Short mmCIF file of C-alpha atoms and ligand atoms in Angstrom, two decimals:
data_model
loop_
_atom_site.label_atom_id
_atom_site.label_comp_id
_atom_site.label_asym_id
_atom_site.label_seq_id
_atom_site.Cartn_x
_atom_site.Cartn_y
_atom_site.Cartn_z
CA UNK A 1334 16.76 3.06 27.38
CA UNK A 1335 20.30 1.80 26.31
CA UNK A 1336 19.43 -1.39 24.15
CA UNK A 1337 23.15 -2.55 24.30
CA UNK A 1338 23.28 -3.14 27.58
CA UNK A 1339 22.63 -6.89 28.88
CA UNK A 1340 18.90 -7.52 29.31
CA UNK A 1341 19.16 -8.55 33.02
CA UNK A 1342 20.85 -5.25 33.52
CA UNK A 1343 17.85 -3.35 32.09
CA UNK A 1344 15.38 -5.71 33.66
CA UNK A 1345 15.34 -4.36 37.30
CA UNK A 1346 14.95 -0.73 35.76
CA UNK A 1347 11.95 -1.59 33.99
CA UNK A 1348 10.23 -3.77 36.65
CA UNK A 1349 10.79 -0.26 38.77
CA UNK A 1350 9.80 1.84 36.15
CA UNK A 1351 6.36 0.13 35.20
CA UNK A 1352 6.19 -0.81 39.19
CA UNK A 1353 5.41 -4.47 38.65
CA UNK A 1354 7.51 -7.49 39.06
CA UNK A 1355 4.74 -10.36 38.51
CA UNK A 1356 5.38 -13.21 35.89
CA UNK A 1357 2.66 -11.85 33.10
CA UNK A 1358 5.22 -8.54 32.93
CA UNK A 1359 8.29 -10.74 31.95
CA UNK A 1360 9.73 -9.74 28.58
CA UNK A 1361 7.73 -10.39 25.49
CA UNK A 1362 10.18 -12.95 24.03
CA UNK A 1363 11.20 -15.68 25.96
CA UNK A 1364 12.81 -17.98 23.80
CA UNK A 1365 12.33 -21.47 24.49
CA UNK A 1366 14.95 -23.08 22.37
CA UNK A 1367 14.28 -22.53 18.49
CA UNK A 1368 15.81 -19.93 15.96
CA UNK A 1369 15.29 -16.41 16.16
CA UNK A 1370 14.39 -15.53 12.25
CA UNK A 1371 15.77 -11.77 13.14
CA UNK A 1372 19.24 -13.00 13.50
CA UNK A 1373 18.81 -14.17 9.87
CA UNK A 1374 18.77 -12.15 6.87
CA UNK A 1375 15.54 -10.61 7.85
CA UNK A 1376 17.50 -8.82 11.12
CA UNK A 1377 17.08 -4.96 11.41
CA UNK A 1378 19.40 -3.19 13.23
CA UNK A 1379 17.77 -1.17 15.78
CA UNK A 1380 18.42 2.68 16.48
CA UNK A 1381 21.28 2.79 19.06
CA UNK A 1382 20.20 4.61 22.07
CA UNK A 1383 22.68 6.73 23.52
CA UNK A 1384 21.06 7.98 26.43
CA UNK A 1385 21.71 6.02 29.80
CA UNK A 1386 18.48 7.30 31.29
CA UNK A 1387 15.93 4.27 31.10
CA UNK A 1388 12.75 6.32 29.67
CA UNK A 1389 14.37 7.98 27.28
CA UNK A 1390 15.33 6.67 23.61
CA UNK A 1391 17.77 9.20 21.87
CA UNK A 1392 19.04 8.33 18.68
CA UNK A 1393 20.65 9.48 15.61
CA UNK A 1394 19.20 9.19 12.43
CA UNK A 1395 20.17 10.67 9.07
CA UNK A 1396 19.07 10.56 5.83
CA UNK A 1397 21.47 9.82 2.99
CA UNK A 1398 22.07 7.62 -0.49
CA UNK A 1399 23.65 4.41 0.22
CA UNK A 1400 23.98 0.74 -1.95
CA UNK A 1401 20.87 -0.99 -1.03
CA UNK A 1402 21.62 -4.70 -1.32
CA UNK A 1403 18.56 -6.50 -1.48
CA UNK A 1404 19.70 -9.66 -2.35
CA UNK A 1405 23.55 -11.38 -1.58
CA UNK A 1406 25.51 -9.24 -4.33
CA UNK A 1407 22.89 -7.29 -5.71
CA UNK A 1408 22.62 -3.46 -4.71
CA UNK A 1409 20.88 -0.20 -5.92
CA UNK A 1410 21.32 3.24 -5.19
CA UNK A 1411 18.83 4.09 -2.76
CA UNK A 1412 17.43 6.55 -0.32
CA UNK A 1413 18.39 5.23 3.09
CA UNK A 1414 17.93 6.05 6.95
CA UNK A 1415 21.60 5.42 8.58
CA UNK A 1416 22.64 3.75 5.35
CA UNK A 1417 20.13 0.87 5.80
CA UNK A 1418 16.80 -0.04 4.15
CA UNK A 1419 14.53 -0.60 6.13
CA UNK A 1420 15.96 2.35 8.42
CA UNK A 1421 16.85 1.61 12.16
CA UNK A 1422 13.77 0.13 14.14
CA UNK A 1423 13.14 2.14 16.94
CA UNK A 1424 12.41 0.53 20.23
CA UNK A 1425 10.62 1.96 22.80
CA UNK A 1426 8.37 1.50 26.00
CA UNK A 1427 4.93 3.10 26.40
CA UNK A 1428 5.81 6.62 28.48
CA UNK A 1429 9.31 6.96 26.95
CA UNK A 1430 10.47 10.20 25.65
CA UNK A 1431 12.06 9.39 21.95
CA UNK A 1432 14.39 12.32 20.77
CA UNK A 1433 15.92 12.04 17.56
CA UNK A 1434 18.53 13.85 16.27
CA UNK A 1435 17.90 14.17 12.27
CA UNK A 1436 19.99 15.06 9.76
CA UNK A 1437 19.19 15.28 6.19
CA UNK A 1438 22.02 14.53 4.02
CA UNK A 1439 20.03 14.12 0.75
CA UNK A 1440 19.92 16.53 -1.73
CA UNK A 1441 16.62 17.76 -1.30
CA UNK A 1442 14.19 18.33 1.07
CA UNK A 1443 12.66 15.89 3.58
CA UNK A 1444 10.76 15.40 6.69
CA UNK A 1445 9.95 12.62 8.73
CA UNK A 1446 6.32 11.72 9.66
CA UNK A 1447 5.79 9.05 12.93
CA UNK A 1448 3.19 7.39 11.22
CA UNK A 1449 0.46 6.11 13.88
CA UNK A 1450 2.34 7.81 16.81
CA UNK A 1451 0.26 10.72 18.84
CA UNK A 1452 2.83 13.11 18.79
CA UNK A 1453 2.28 16.77 19.12
CA UNK A 1454 1.31 18.46 15.85
CA UNK A 1455 4.64 20.57 15.60
CA UNK A 1456 6.67 17.03 15.22
CA UNK A 1457 4.00 15.22 12.82
CA UNK A 1458 6.44 16.31 9.85
CA UNK A 1459 3.26 16.76 7.67
CA UNK A 1460 3.46 19.77 5.16
CA UNK A 1461 1.30 21.91 7.33
CA UNK A 1462 3.17 21.04 10.84
CA UNK A 1463 6.65 21.44 10.06
CA UNK A 1464 8.74 23.09 7.07
CA UNK A 1465 10.76 21.36 5.22
CA UNK A 1466 14.09 20.20 6.03
CA UNK A 1467 16.56 21.39 3.65
CA UNK A 1468 19.62 19.69 2.11
CA UNK A 1469 22.20 19.67 4.87
CA UNK A 1470 19.87 20.60 7.77
CA UNK A 1471 19.00 19.31 10.75
CA UNK A 1472 16.03 18.81 13.05
CA UNK A 1473 15.43 17.46 16.73
CA UNK A 1474 12.29 15.51 16.92
CA UNK A 1475 11.09 14.94 20.26
CA UNK A 1476 7.86 13.39 21.67
CA UNK A 1477 6.63 10.68 24.06
CA UNK A 1478 5.12 7.27 22.96
CA UNK A 1479 1.90 6.80 24.35
CA UNK A 1480 0.25 3.51 22.77
CA UNK A 1481 1.90 0.02 22.49
CA UNK A 1482 1.85 -1.17 19.35
CA UNK A 1483 3.96 -1.35 16.18
CA UNK A 1484 4.26 1.83 14.25
CA UNK A 1485 6.54 3.06 11.38
CA UNK A 1486 8.36 6.30 10.39
CA UNK A 1487 8.89 7.67 6.63
CA UNK A 1488 9.48 11.33 4.82
CA UNK A 1489 6.48 13.44 4.09
CA UNK A 1490 7.84 15.00 0.91
CA UNK A 1491 8.45 13.83 -2.61
CA UNK A 1492 6.79 10.63 -1.02
CA UNK A 1493 6.35 8.62 -4.00
CA UNK A 1494 10.19 9.06 -4.74
CA UNK A 1495 11.75 9.09 -1.28
CA UNK A 1496 9.79 6.30 -0.15
CA UNK A 1497 10.08 4.11 -3.25
CA UNK A 1498 14.02 4.65 -3.07
CA UNK A 1499 13.96 3.31 0.50
CA UNK A 1500 12.92 5.77 3.30
CA UNK A 1501 11.09 3.99 5.80
CA UNK A 1502 11.87 2.35 9.07
CA UNK A 1503 9.65 0.41 12.03
CA UNK A 1504 8.81 1.66 15.42
CA UNK A 1505 7.94 -1.11 18.05
CA UNK A 1506 6.28 0.33 21.31
CA UNK A 1507 5.92 -2.14 24.16
CA UNK A 1508 3.58 -2.12 27.03
CA UNK A 1509 3.86 -3.65 30.31
CA UNK A 1510 1.84 -6.69 29.48
CA UNK A 1511 2.87 -8.25 26.01
CA UNK A 1512 1.94 -11.75 24.67
CA UNK A 1513 4.13 -14.75 25.20
CA UNK A 1514 6.23 -15.45 22.00
CA UNK A 1515 9.37 -17.50 21.29
CA UNK A 1516 10.82 -14.87 18.88
CA UNK A 1517 9.54 -11.57 17.77
CA UNK A 1518 10.20 -9.12 14.99
CA UNK A 1519 9.58 -6.63 12.17
CA UNK A 1520 8.28 -7.60 8.83
CA UNK A 1521 8.59 -4.35 6.61
CA UNK A 1522 7.11 -5.12 3.60
CA UNK A 1523 7.82 -3.32 0.13
CA UNK A 1524 8.24 -4.14 -3.45
CA UNK A 1525 10.73 -2.68 -6.17
CA UNK A 1526 10.42 -2.00 -9.88
CA UNK A 1527 13.93 -1.88 -11.63
CA UNK A 1528 15.03 -0.98 -14.83
CA UNK A 1529 17.38 -2.82 -17.44
CA UNK A 1530 19.94 -1.14 -15.76
CA UNK A 1531 19.71 -3.41 -12.72
CA UNK A 1532 18.82 0.29 -10.68
CA UNK A 1533 15.31 1.23 -9.21
CA UNK A 1534 13.45 2.45 -12.47
CA UNK A 1535 12.59 6.39 -12.62
CA UNK A 1536 9.33 6.85 -11.01
CA UNK A 1537 6.38 8.79 -12.64
CA UNK A 1538 4.81 7.20 -16.00
CA UNK A 1539 1.64 7.89 -16.42
CA UNK A 1540 -0.06 4.86 -15.56
CA UNK A 1541 1.85 4.81 -12.32
CA UNK A 1542 0.56 8.30 -11.51
CA UNK A 1543 -2.87 6.85 -12.06
CA UNK A 1544 -2.46 3.09 -10.58
CA UNK A 1545 0.46 3.76 -8.25
CA UNK A 1546 3.57 2.24 -8.26
CA UNK A 1547 4.05 -1.50 -8.25
CA UNK A 1548 6.93 -3.61 -8.79
CA UNK A 1549 7.30 -7.52 -9.15
CA UNK A 1550 10.20 -7.93 -6.60
CA UNK A 1551 9.08 -8.47 -3.27
CA UNK A 1552 11.20 -7.58 -0.37
CA UNK A 1553 10.47 -8.17 3.44
CA UNK A 1554 13.31 -5.96 5.57
CA UNK A 1555 14.53 -4.83 2.53
CA UNK A 1556 15.60 -8.32 1.19
CA UNK A 1557 14.31 -10.37 -1.58
CA UNK A 1558 14.07 -14.34 -1.38
CA UNK A 1559 15.00 -14.31 2.13
CA UNK A 1560 14.37 -17.20 4.29
CA UNK A 1561 12.54 -17.25 7.79
CA UNK A 1562 13.75 -20.21 10.33
CA UNK A 1563 11.16 -21.77 12.18
CA UNK A 1564 11.09 -24.44 14.59
CA UNK A 1565 8.18 -26.92 14.87
CA UNK A 1566 5.89 -25.94 17.92
CA UNK A 1567 7.57 -22.60 18.06
CA UNK A 1568 5.35 -19.38 18.37
CA UNK A 1569 6.64 -16.01 16.37
CA UNK A 1570 5.11 -12.93 16.25
CA UNK A 1571 5.29 -10.94 13.52
CA UNK A 1572 4.91 -7.28 13.49
CA UNK A 1573 3.99 -6.30 9.73
CA UNK A 1574 4.16 -2.84 7.96
CA UNK A 1575 3.13 -2.48 4.45
CA UNK A 1576 5.68 0.05 3.15
CA UNK A 1577 4.97 -0.17 -0.19
CA UNK A 1578 3.94 2.49 -2.43
CA UNK A 1579 0.62 1.13 -3.69
CA UNK A 1580 0.79 -2.83 -3.15
CA UNK A 1581 -1.83 -4.49 -1.26
CA UNK A 1582 -0.40 -7.40 0.48
CA UNK A 1583 -3.37 -10.48 0.91
CA UNK A 1584 -0.59 -12.74 2.96
CA UNK A 1585 -1.23 -16.46 3.24
CA UNK A 1586 1.17 -19.12 4.63
CA UNK A 1587 0.14 -22.43 3.32
CA UNK A 1588 -1.26 -25.00 6.33
CA UNK A 1589 -0.84 -22.34 8.92
CA UNK A 1590 -3.11 -19.73 10.46
CA UNK A 1591 -2.32 -16.22 11.99
CA UNK A 1592 -3.67 -14.99 14.83
CA UNK A 1593 -4.19 -11.32 14.82
CA UNK A 1594 -3.51 -9.56 18.34
CA UNK A 1595 -3.03 -6.25 17.24
CA UNK A 1596 -3.72 -3.60 14.61
CA UNK A 1597 -2.57 -0.14 13.81
CA UNK A 1598 -3.71 1.31 17.24
CA UNK A 1599 -2.28 -1.63 19.07
CA UNK A 1600 -3.85 -4.53 21.10
CA UNK A 1601 -7.64 -5.82 19.96
CA UNK A 1602 -9.79 -6.91 22.20
CA UNK A 1603 -10.48 -10.36 21.18
CA UNK A 1604 -7.27 -12.07 19.25
CA UNK A 1605 -8.87 -13.70 16.18
CA UNK A 1606 -7.48 -16.69 13.94
CA UNK A 1607 -7.80 -16.10 10.04
CA UNK A 1608 -6.15 -17.89 6.65
CA UNK A 1609 -5.47 -14.59 5.33
CA UNK A 1610 -4.13 -11.07 6.33
CA UNK A 1611 -4.73 -7.92 4.06
CA UNK A 1612 -2.75 -4.85 4.46
CA UNK A 1613 -3.04 -2.07 2.27
CA UNK A 1614 -0.42 0.55 2.07
CA UNK A 1615 0.61 2.28 5.38
CA UNK A 1616 -1.17 -0.34 7.42
CA UNK A 1617 -0.28 -2.76 10.36
CA UNK A 1618 -0.65 -6.09 11.80
CA UNK A 1619 0.45 -7.86 14.85
CA UNK A 1620 0.13 -11.37 14.28
CA UNK A 1621 1.28 -14.91 16.13
CA UNK A 1622 2.43 -17.60 13.68
CA UNK A 1623 2.32 -21.23 15.48
CA UNK A 1624 5.28 -23.52 13.79
CA UNK A 1625 2.59 -26.20 12.86
CA UNK A 1626 4.69 -27.32 10.16
CA UNK A 1627 6.44 -30.99 10.35
CA UNK A 1628 10.58 -30.64 11.61
CA UNK A 1629 12.49 -30.21 8.27
CA UNK A 1630 9.35 -29.23 6.21
CA UNK A 1631 9.27 -25.82 4.24
CA UNK A 1632 6.45 -23.56 2.92
CA UNK A 1633 6.47 -20.29 1.28
CA UNK A 1634 4.78 -16.89 2.80
CA UNK A 1635 2.62 -15.79 -0.38
CA UNK A 1636 0.92 -12.59 -1.54
CA UNK A 1637 -2.43 -13.73 -3.45
CA UNK A 1638 -3.76 -11.97 -6.40
CA UNK A 1639 -5.91 -8.70 -5.45
CA UNK A 1640 -7.50 -6.46 -7.56
CA UNK A 1641 -7.99 -2.99 -6.11
CA UNK A 1642 -9.93 -0.99 -9.38
CA UNK A 1643 -9.11 -0.49 -12.77
CA UNK A 1644 -7.13 -3.76 -13.00
CA UNK A 1645 -4.55 -2.55 -10.67
CA UNK A 1646 -3.01 -4.80 -8.06
CA UNK A 1647 -1.66 -8.42 -7.92
CA UNK A 1648 -2.74 -10.69 -10.93
CA UNK A 1649 -0.89 -14.06 -9.71
CA UNK A 1650 0.34 -15.44 -6.54
CA UNK A 1651 4.01 -13.95 -5.71
CA UNK A 1652 6.58 -15.41 -3.08
CA UNK A 1653 7.31 -13.12 -0.27
CA UNK A 1654 9.66 -15.54 1.80
CA UNK A 1655 10.24 -19.16 2.36
CA UNK A 1656 9.49 -20.87 5.66
CA UNK A 1657 12.16 -23.20 6.56
CA UNK A 1658 11.55 -25.52 9.46
CA UNK A 1659 14.60 -26.85 11.67
CA UNK A 1660 15.13 -30.77 11.90
CA UNK A 1661 14.47 -30.70 15.67
CA UNK A 1662 11.61 -32.61 17.49
CA UNK A 1663 8.70 -30.28 18.06
CA UNK A 1664 8.56 -27.66 20.91
CA UNK A 1665 5.37 -27.93 23.16
CA UNK A 1666 2.39 -25.51 21.93
CA UNK A 1667 1.54 -22.35 23.88
CA UNK A 1668 -1.65 -21.82 24.74
CA UNK A 1669 -4.03 -19.28 22.83
CA UNK A 1670 -3.32 -15.50 23.84
CA UNK A 1671 -5.11 -13.66 26.17
CA UNK A 1672 -7.78 -11.09 25.36
CA UNK A 1673 -6.60 -7.78 25.21
CA UNK A 1674 -7.91 -4.49 27.17
CA UNK A 1675 -11.77 -4.09 26.03
CA UNK A 1676 -11.75 -1.52 23.49
CA UNK A 1677 -15.17 0.73 23.87
CA UNK A 1678 -17.10 1.34 20.96
CA UNK A 1679 -17.41 5.37 20.76
CA UNK A 1680 -20.53 7.15 21.47
CA UNK A 1681 -21.50 8.37 18.01
CA UNK A 1682 -25.42 8.79 17.97
CA UNK A 1683 -26.61 12.15 17.46
CA UNK A 1684 -23.58 13.09 15.66
CA UNK A 1685 -24.14 14.40 12.25
CA UNK A 1686 -21.30 12.75 10.10
CA UNK A 1687 -19.27 14.65 7.63
CA UNK A 1688 -18.95 13.49 4.12
CA UNK A 1689 -15.56 12.87 2.74
CA UNK A 1690 -15.96 12.00 -1.14
CA UNK A 1691 -12.71 10.49 -2.86
CA UNK A 1692 -13.01 10.77 -6.67
CA UNK A 1693 -10.24 11.06 -9.53
CA UNK A 1694 -10.39 12.66 -12.93
CA UNK A 1695 -7.70 13.29 -15.68
CA UNK A 1696 -7.56 16.76 -16.69
CA UNK A 1697 -7.65 17.37 -20.18
CA UNK A 1698 -5.20 19.95 -21.02
CA UNK A 1699 -2.54 19.17 -18.55
CA UNK A 1700 -3.17 15.25 -18.98
CA UNK A 1701 -2.46 15.06 -15.39
CA UNK A 1702 -4.45 12.54 -13.23
CA UNK A 1703 -6.27 14.58 -10.51
CA UNK A 1704 -7.42 12.84 -7.23
CA UNK A 1705 -9.96 14.36 -5.34
CA UNK A 1706 -11.57 15.09 -1.79
CA UNK A 1707 -14.87 16.64 -1.72
CA UNK A 1708 -14.14 17.68 -5.23
CA UNK A 1709 -10.83 19.84 -4.82
CA UNK A 1710 -7.20 18.61 -4.95
CA UNK A 1711 -4.58 19.62 -2.28
CA UNK A 1712 -3.81 22.00 -1.09
CA UNK A 1713 -7.18 23.56 -2.55
CA UNK A 1714 -9.10 20.97 -0.29
CA UNK A 1715 -10.67 23.03 2.28
CA UNK A 1716 -9.82 22.30 6.26
CA UNK A 1717 -12.05 20.04 8.30
CA UNK A 1718 -12.32 22.68 11.32
CA UNK A 1719 -12.47 20.45 14.71
CA UNK A 1720 -12.47 20.90 18.15
CA UNK A 1721 -10.44 19.31 20.73
CA UNK A 1722 -12.46 16.37 22.91
CA UNK A 1723 -15.33 16.63 20.39
CA UNK A 1724 -16.12 13.17 18.87
CA UNK A 1725 -15.91 13.16 14.96
CA UNK A 1726 -17.72 11.09 12.52
CA UNK A 1727 -17.02 10.93 8.97
CA UNK A 1728 -18.58 9.16 6.24
CA UNK A 1729 -16.03 8.38 3.87
CA UNK A 1730 -17.33 7.59 0.33
CA UNK A 1731 -15.32 6.37 -2.53
CA UNK A 1732 -16.81 7.50 -6.02
CA UNK A 1733 -14.27 6.06 -7.67
CA UNK A 1734 -13.69 2.38 -8.94
CA UNK A 1735 -10.30 2.35 -7.43
CA UNK A 1736 -9.66 1.57 -3.87
CA UNK A 1737 -8.14 4.20 -1.73
CA UNK A 1738 -6.46 3.76 1.40
CA UNK A 1739 -7.56 5.90 3.65
CA UNK A 1740 -5.02 7.41 6.64
CA UNK A 1741 -5.57 9.86 9.62
CA UNK A 1742 -2.36 11.36 11.02
CA UNK A 1743 -1.95 11.91 14.70
CA UNK A 1744 -5.45 10.13 15.92
CA UNK A 1745 -6.71 6.41 16.11
CA UNK A 1746 -10.27 5.68 14.78
CA UNK A 1747 -12.81 3.34 14.78
CA UNK A 1748 -14.63 1.93 11.94
CA UNK A 1749 -18.44 2.23 12.74
CA UNK A 1750 -19.93 0.26 9.69
CA UNK A 1751 -18.90 -0.02 6.24
CA UNK A 1752 -22.01 0.08 3.55
CA UNK A 1753 -24.24 0.46 6.72
CA UNK A 1754 -23.11 -3.02 7.84
CA UNK A 1755 -21.80 -2.36 11.84
CA UNK A 1756 -18.18 -3.73 12.31
CA UNK A 1757 -18.54 -6.32 14.63
CA UNK A 1758 -15.85 -5.24 17.46
CA UNK A 1759 -14.21 -1.83 17.38
CA UNK A 1760 -10.11 -1.49 16.86
CA UNK A 1761 -7.95 1.41 17.00
CA UNK A 1762 -6.89 1.91 13.33
CA UNK A 1763 -5.13 4.95 11.48
CA UNK A 1764 -5.08 3.42 8.10
CA UNK A 1765 -8.23 1.31 6.43
CA UNK A 1766 -9.02 -0.52 2.99
CA UNK A 1767 -11.75 1.54 1.42
CA UNK A 1768 -12.92 -0.12 -1.55
CA UNK A 1769 -14.15 0.92 -4.90
CA UNK A 1770 -17.69 2.61 -4.42
CA UNK A 1771 -17.38 1.81 -0.43
CA UNK A 1772 -18.93 4.10 1.99
CA UNK A 1773 -16.94 3.72 5.58
CA UNK A 1774 -18.36 5.25 8.55
CA UNK A 1775 -15.49 6.00 10.99
CA UNK A 1776 -15.59 7.91 14.33
CA UNK A 1777 -12.89 9.48 16.52
CA UNK A 1778 -12.53 11.75 19.74
CA UNK A 1779 -9.38 14.29 18.87
CA UNK A 1780 -7.30 14.46 22.21
CA UNK A 1781 -5.86 18.11 23.27
CA UNK A 1782 -2.80 17.78 20.58
CA UNK A 1783 -4.30 20.96 18.49
CA UNK A 1784 -2.67 21.78 15.28
CA UNK A 1785 -3.15 20.99 11.61
CA UNK A 1786 -3.45 17.21 11.14
CA UNK A 1787 -3.38 15.67 7.63
CA UNK A 1788 -5.39 12.99 6.32
CA UNK A 1789 -5.30 11.15 2.73
CA UNK A 1790 -5.06 7.88 0.46
CA UNK A 1791 -1.60 6.21 1.36
CA UNK A 1792 -1.10 5.58 -2.34
CA UNK A 1793 2.02 7.45 -2.48
CA UNK A 1794 0.83 8.79 -6.43
CA UNK A 1795 -2.47 9.69 -5.22
CA UNK A 1796 -1.06 11.97 -2.35
CA UNK A 1797 1.15 13.19 -4.78
CA UNK A 1798 -1.75 14.13 -7.47
CA UNK A 1799 -4.01 15.87 -4.61
CA UNK A 1800 -5.84 13.42 -2.32
CA UNK A 1801 -5.00 14.87 0.87
CA UNK A 1802 -6.83 17.15 3.08
CA UNK A 1803 -6.07 18.26 6.70
CA UNK A 1804 -7.64 18.89 10.06
CA UNK A 1805 -7.49 22.27 11.61
CA UNK A 1806 -7.95 21.30 15.37
CA UNK A 1807 -8.37 23.80 17.70
CA UNK A 1808 -8.95 24.34 21.35
CU1 C2O B 2958 2.23 6.99 6.17
CU2 C2O B 2958 0.81 10.65 5.97
O1 C2O B 2958 1.31 8.92 6.44
CU1 CU B 2959 0.43 9.11 9.04
CU1 CU B 2960 -5.94 6.69 -3.90
#
C-alpha cells in the first residue's frame, strides 16, 4: 500500500480488497474539524511503502547511529531506525504482506523482533529463530499481518543497550472495521537517563542490572515536553506502546477518562472506561480520549507513582506531556464505541497447567544478579516442548518480590485467573503484569507455526541476566 498516494486514490482499491463499501468501513480517522496532534512535534514519520500493490507494504529500514533530538536543540547520540526515534511507523491492513529490507549499519550485530505479530518462527528475530545480522549485513523480513492492533518492533540482541539507545518503532495494523475517532496516532513511551555530558548515560551498573534501568526524562514519540493539541469535544485515539527498558506507566489525565478499546492482541469485547491506564514494559493499549476540557484550557498527562518491588519504580508523579485545548467552540460529542467481536474464553478444563516460576539471586562469586525461570538462567532453561493445535495452560508464579512483566513471542494468550481469581472477560495479550509473589494462570493454543518461540520478562536487564526461555513448538 503506497501511503504517499492521496486517500481518494487508494480508497476504491481498499474497498475492493475488503469487499465491502458500507459506511461502517469508512476510514477510522474521519476528521471533523479539530487539530491532528500527530502533525505536531508528536508526529512519527510512516515507513515509505515502495510497492504499488495495495496488499503489499514494502519498506526499507536500517539501523544506524544518528543524533536524536529529544527536545528543541537538545541532541544525543543514539541508535536509530532510519535516523529517527521512534523508527518509522509501519502501517498495514489485515491480510497485507509486509516486506522489510533491513540493513544493519551499526558496528554490532542485531535482529528485529516484531513484538506481537504472528509471524513465522524464522522471521521472529529471537535468538533461537534467527542468526544475528552482522554489522554491515542485510536481511529481508517477510510476513503477512493477520490481526488488527498496535504492535512494535525492536532488536532482540543486546536489547538493554540497543533499545535504550533508541531502537524501537510502532506497527499499526488496521482491520476492516475501526471505531470512529477524529484523530489517531501512536504514543511510544520511553524514558532517558542522561549523563553529565548530556549524552545517554552508559548502561550497566549493578543496581541497574538488578532493578532495571529507569531515567527521569520522559519522552513520547522521542520527544520530551511535547504539547498535544486537542479540541473540546474531539475524540482522539491513542495507540500507546511502552518501549521503556523497565519503566512502568500508570497514566492519568486529570478530568478525563480513557476508554480502552484494545489490548496487545487487538480489540476487546467490551470497551471499558477508566481513570488510569497501566502499561508494563512491552505492553500496548489502544484507547479513546474524549476532549471533555473547556476551550482554551490545559492539563497534563501524568505518570503516577508505582512501586514494582525492592523500591524500584516511580516515587513521585511525573509529567508526560501537556494537553492544550484550542479556543474553538466544542465539537458535538461522539457516542460510546460499539463492542468489539466477542472473544471466547479458551476451554482449559482438564488440562494440567505447566509451572513456570520466576526468581532471582545474586551469584556470590561473580556478584552477578541472576534472574531465573524454573531455577535456571537462559540459556540453561530447558525448552518447553509443545504441539501445534494443543491448548497450553501455564501457571506463572513469581517467587520474588519484584515484578516481572511476562512476554510470550508469537502467540496471544488469555489470562485465566490471578491468584485464583478468574478474569472477568478474556482479552488477547502477549505482555502482562506479573506482580511480586503473584500467580497468574494463562492459556493459549499455538497455531500452525512450528519452531522456537521465546518467552521472557520484558525488563531488559532481566532478559539480559537470564530470565528467558523458549518453547519448542512441534507439529
Ligand atoms: Cu518485545 Cu522478546 O520482546
Ligand atoms: Cu515479543
Ligand atoms: Cu523481570
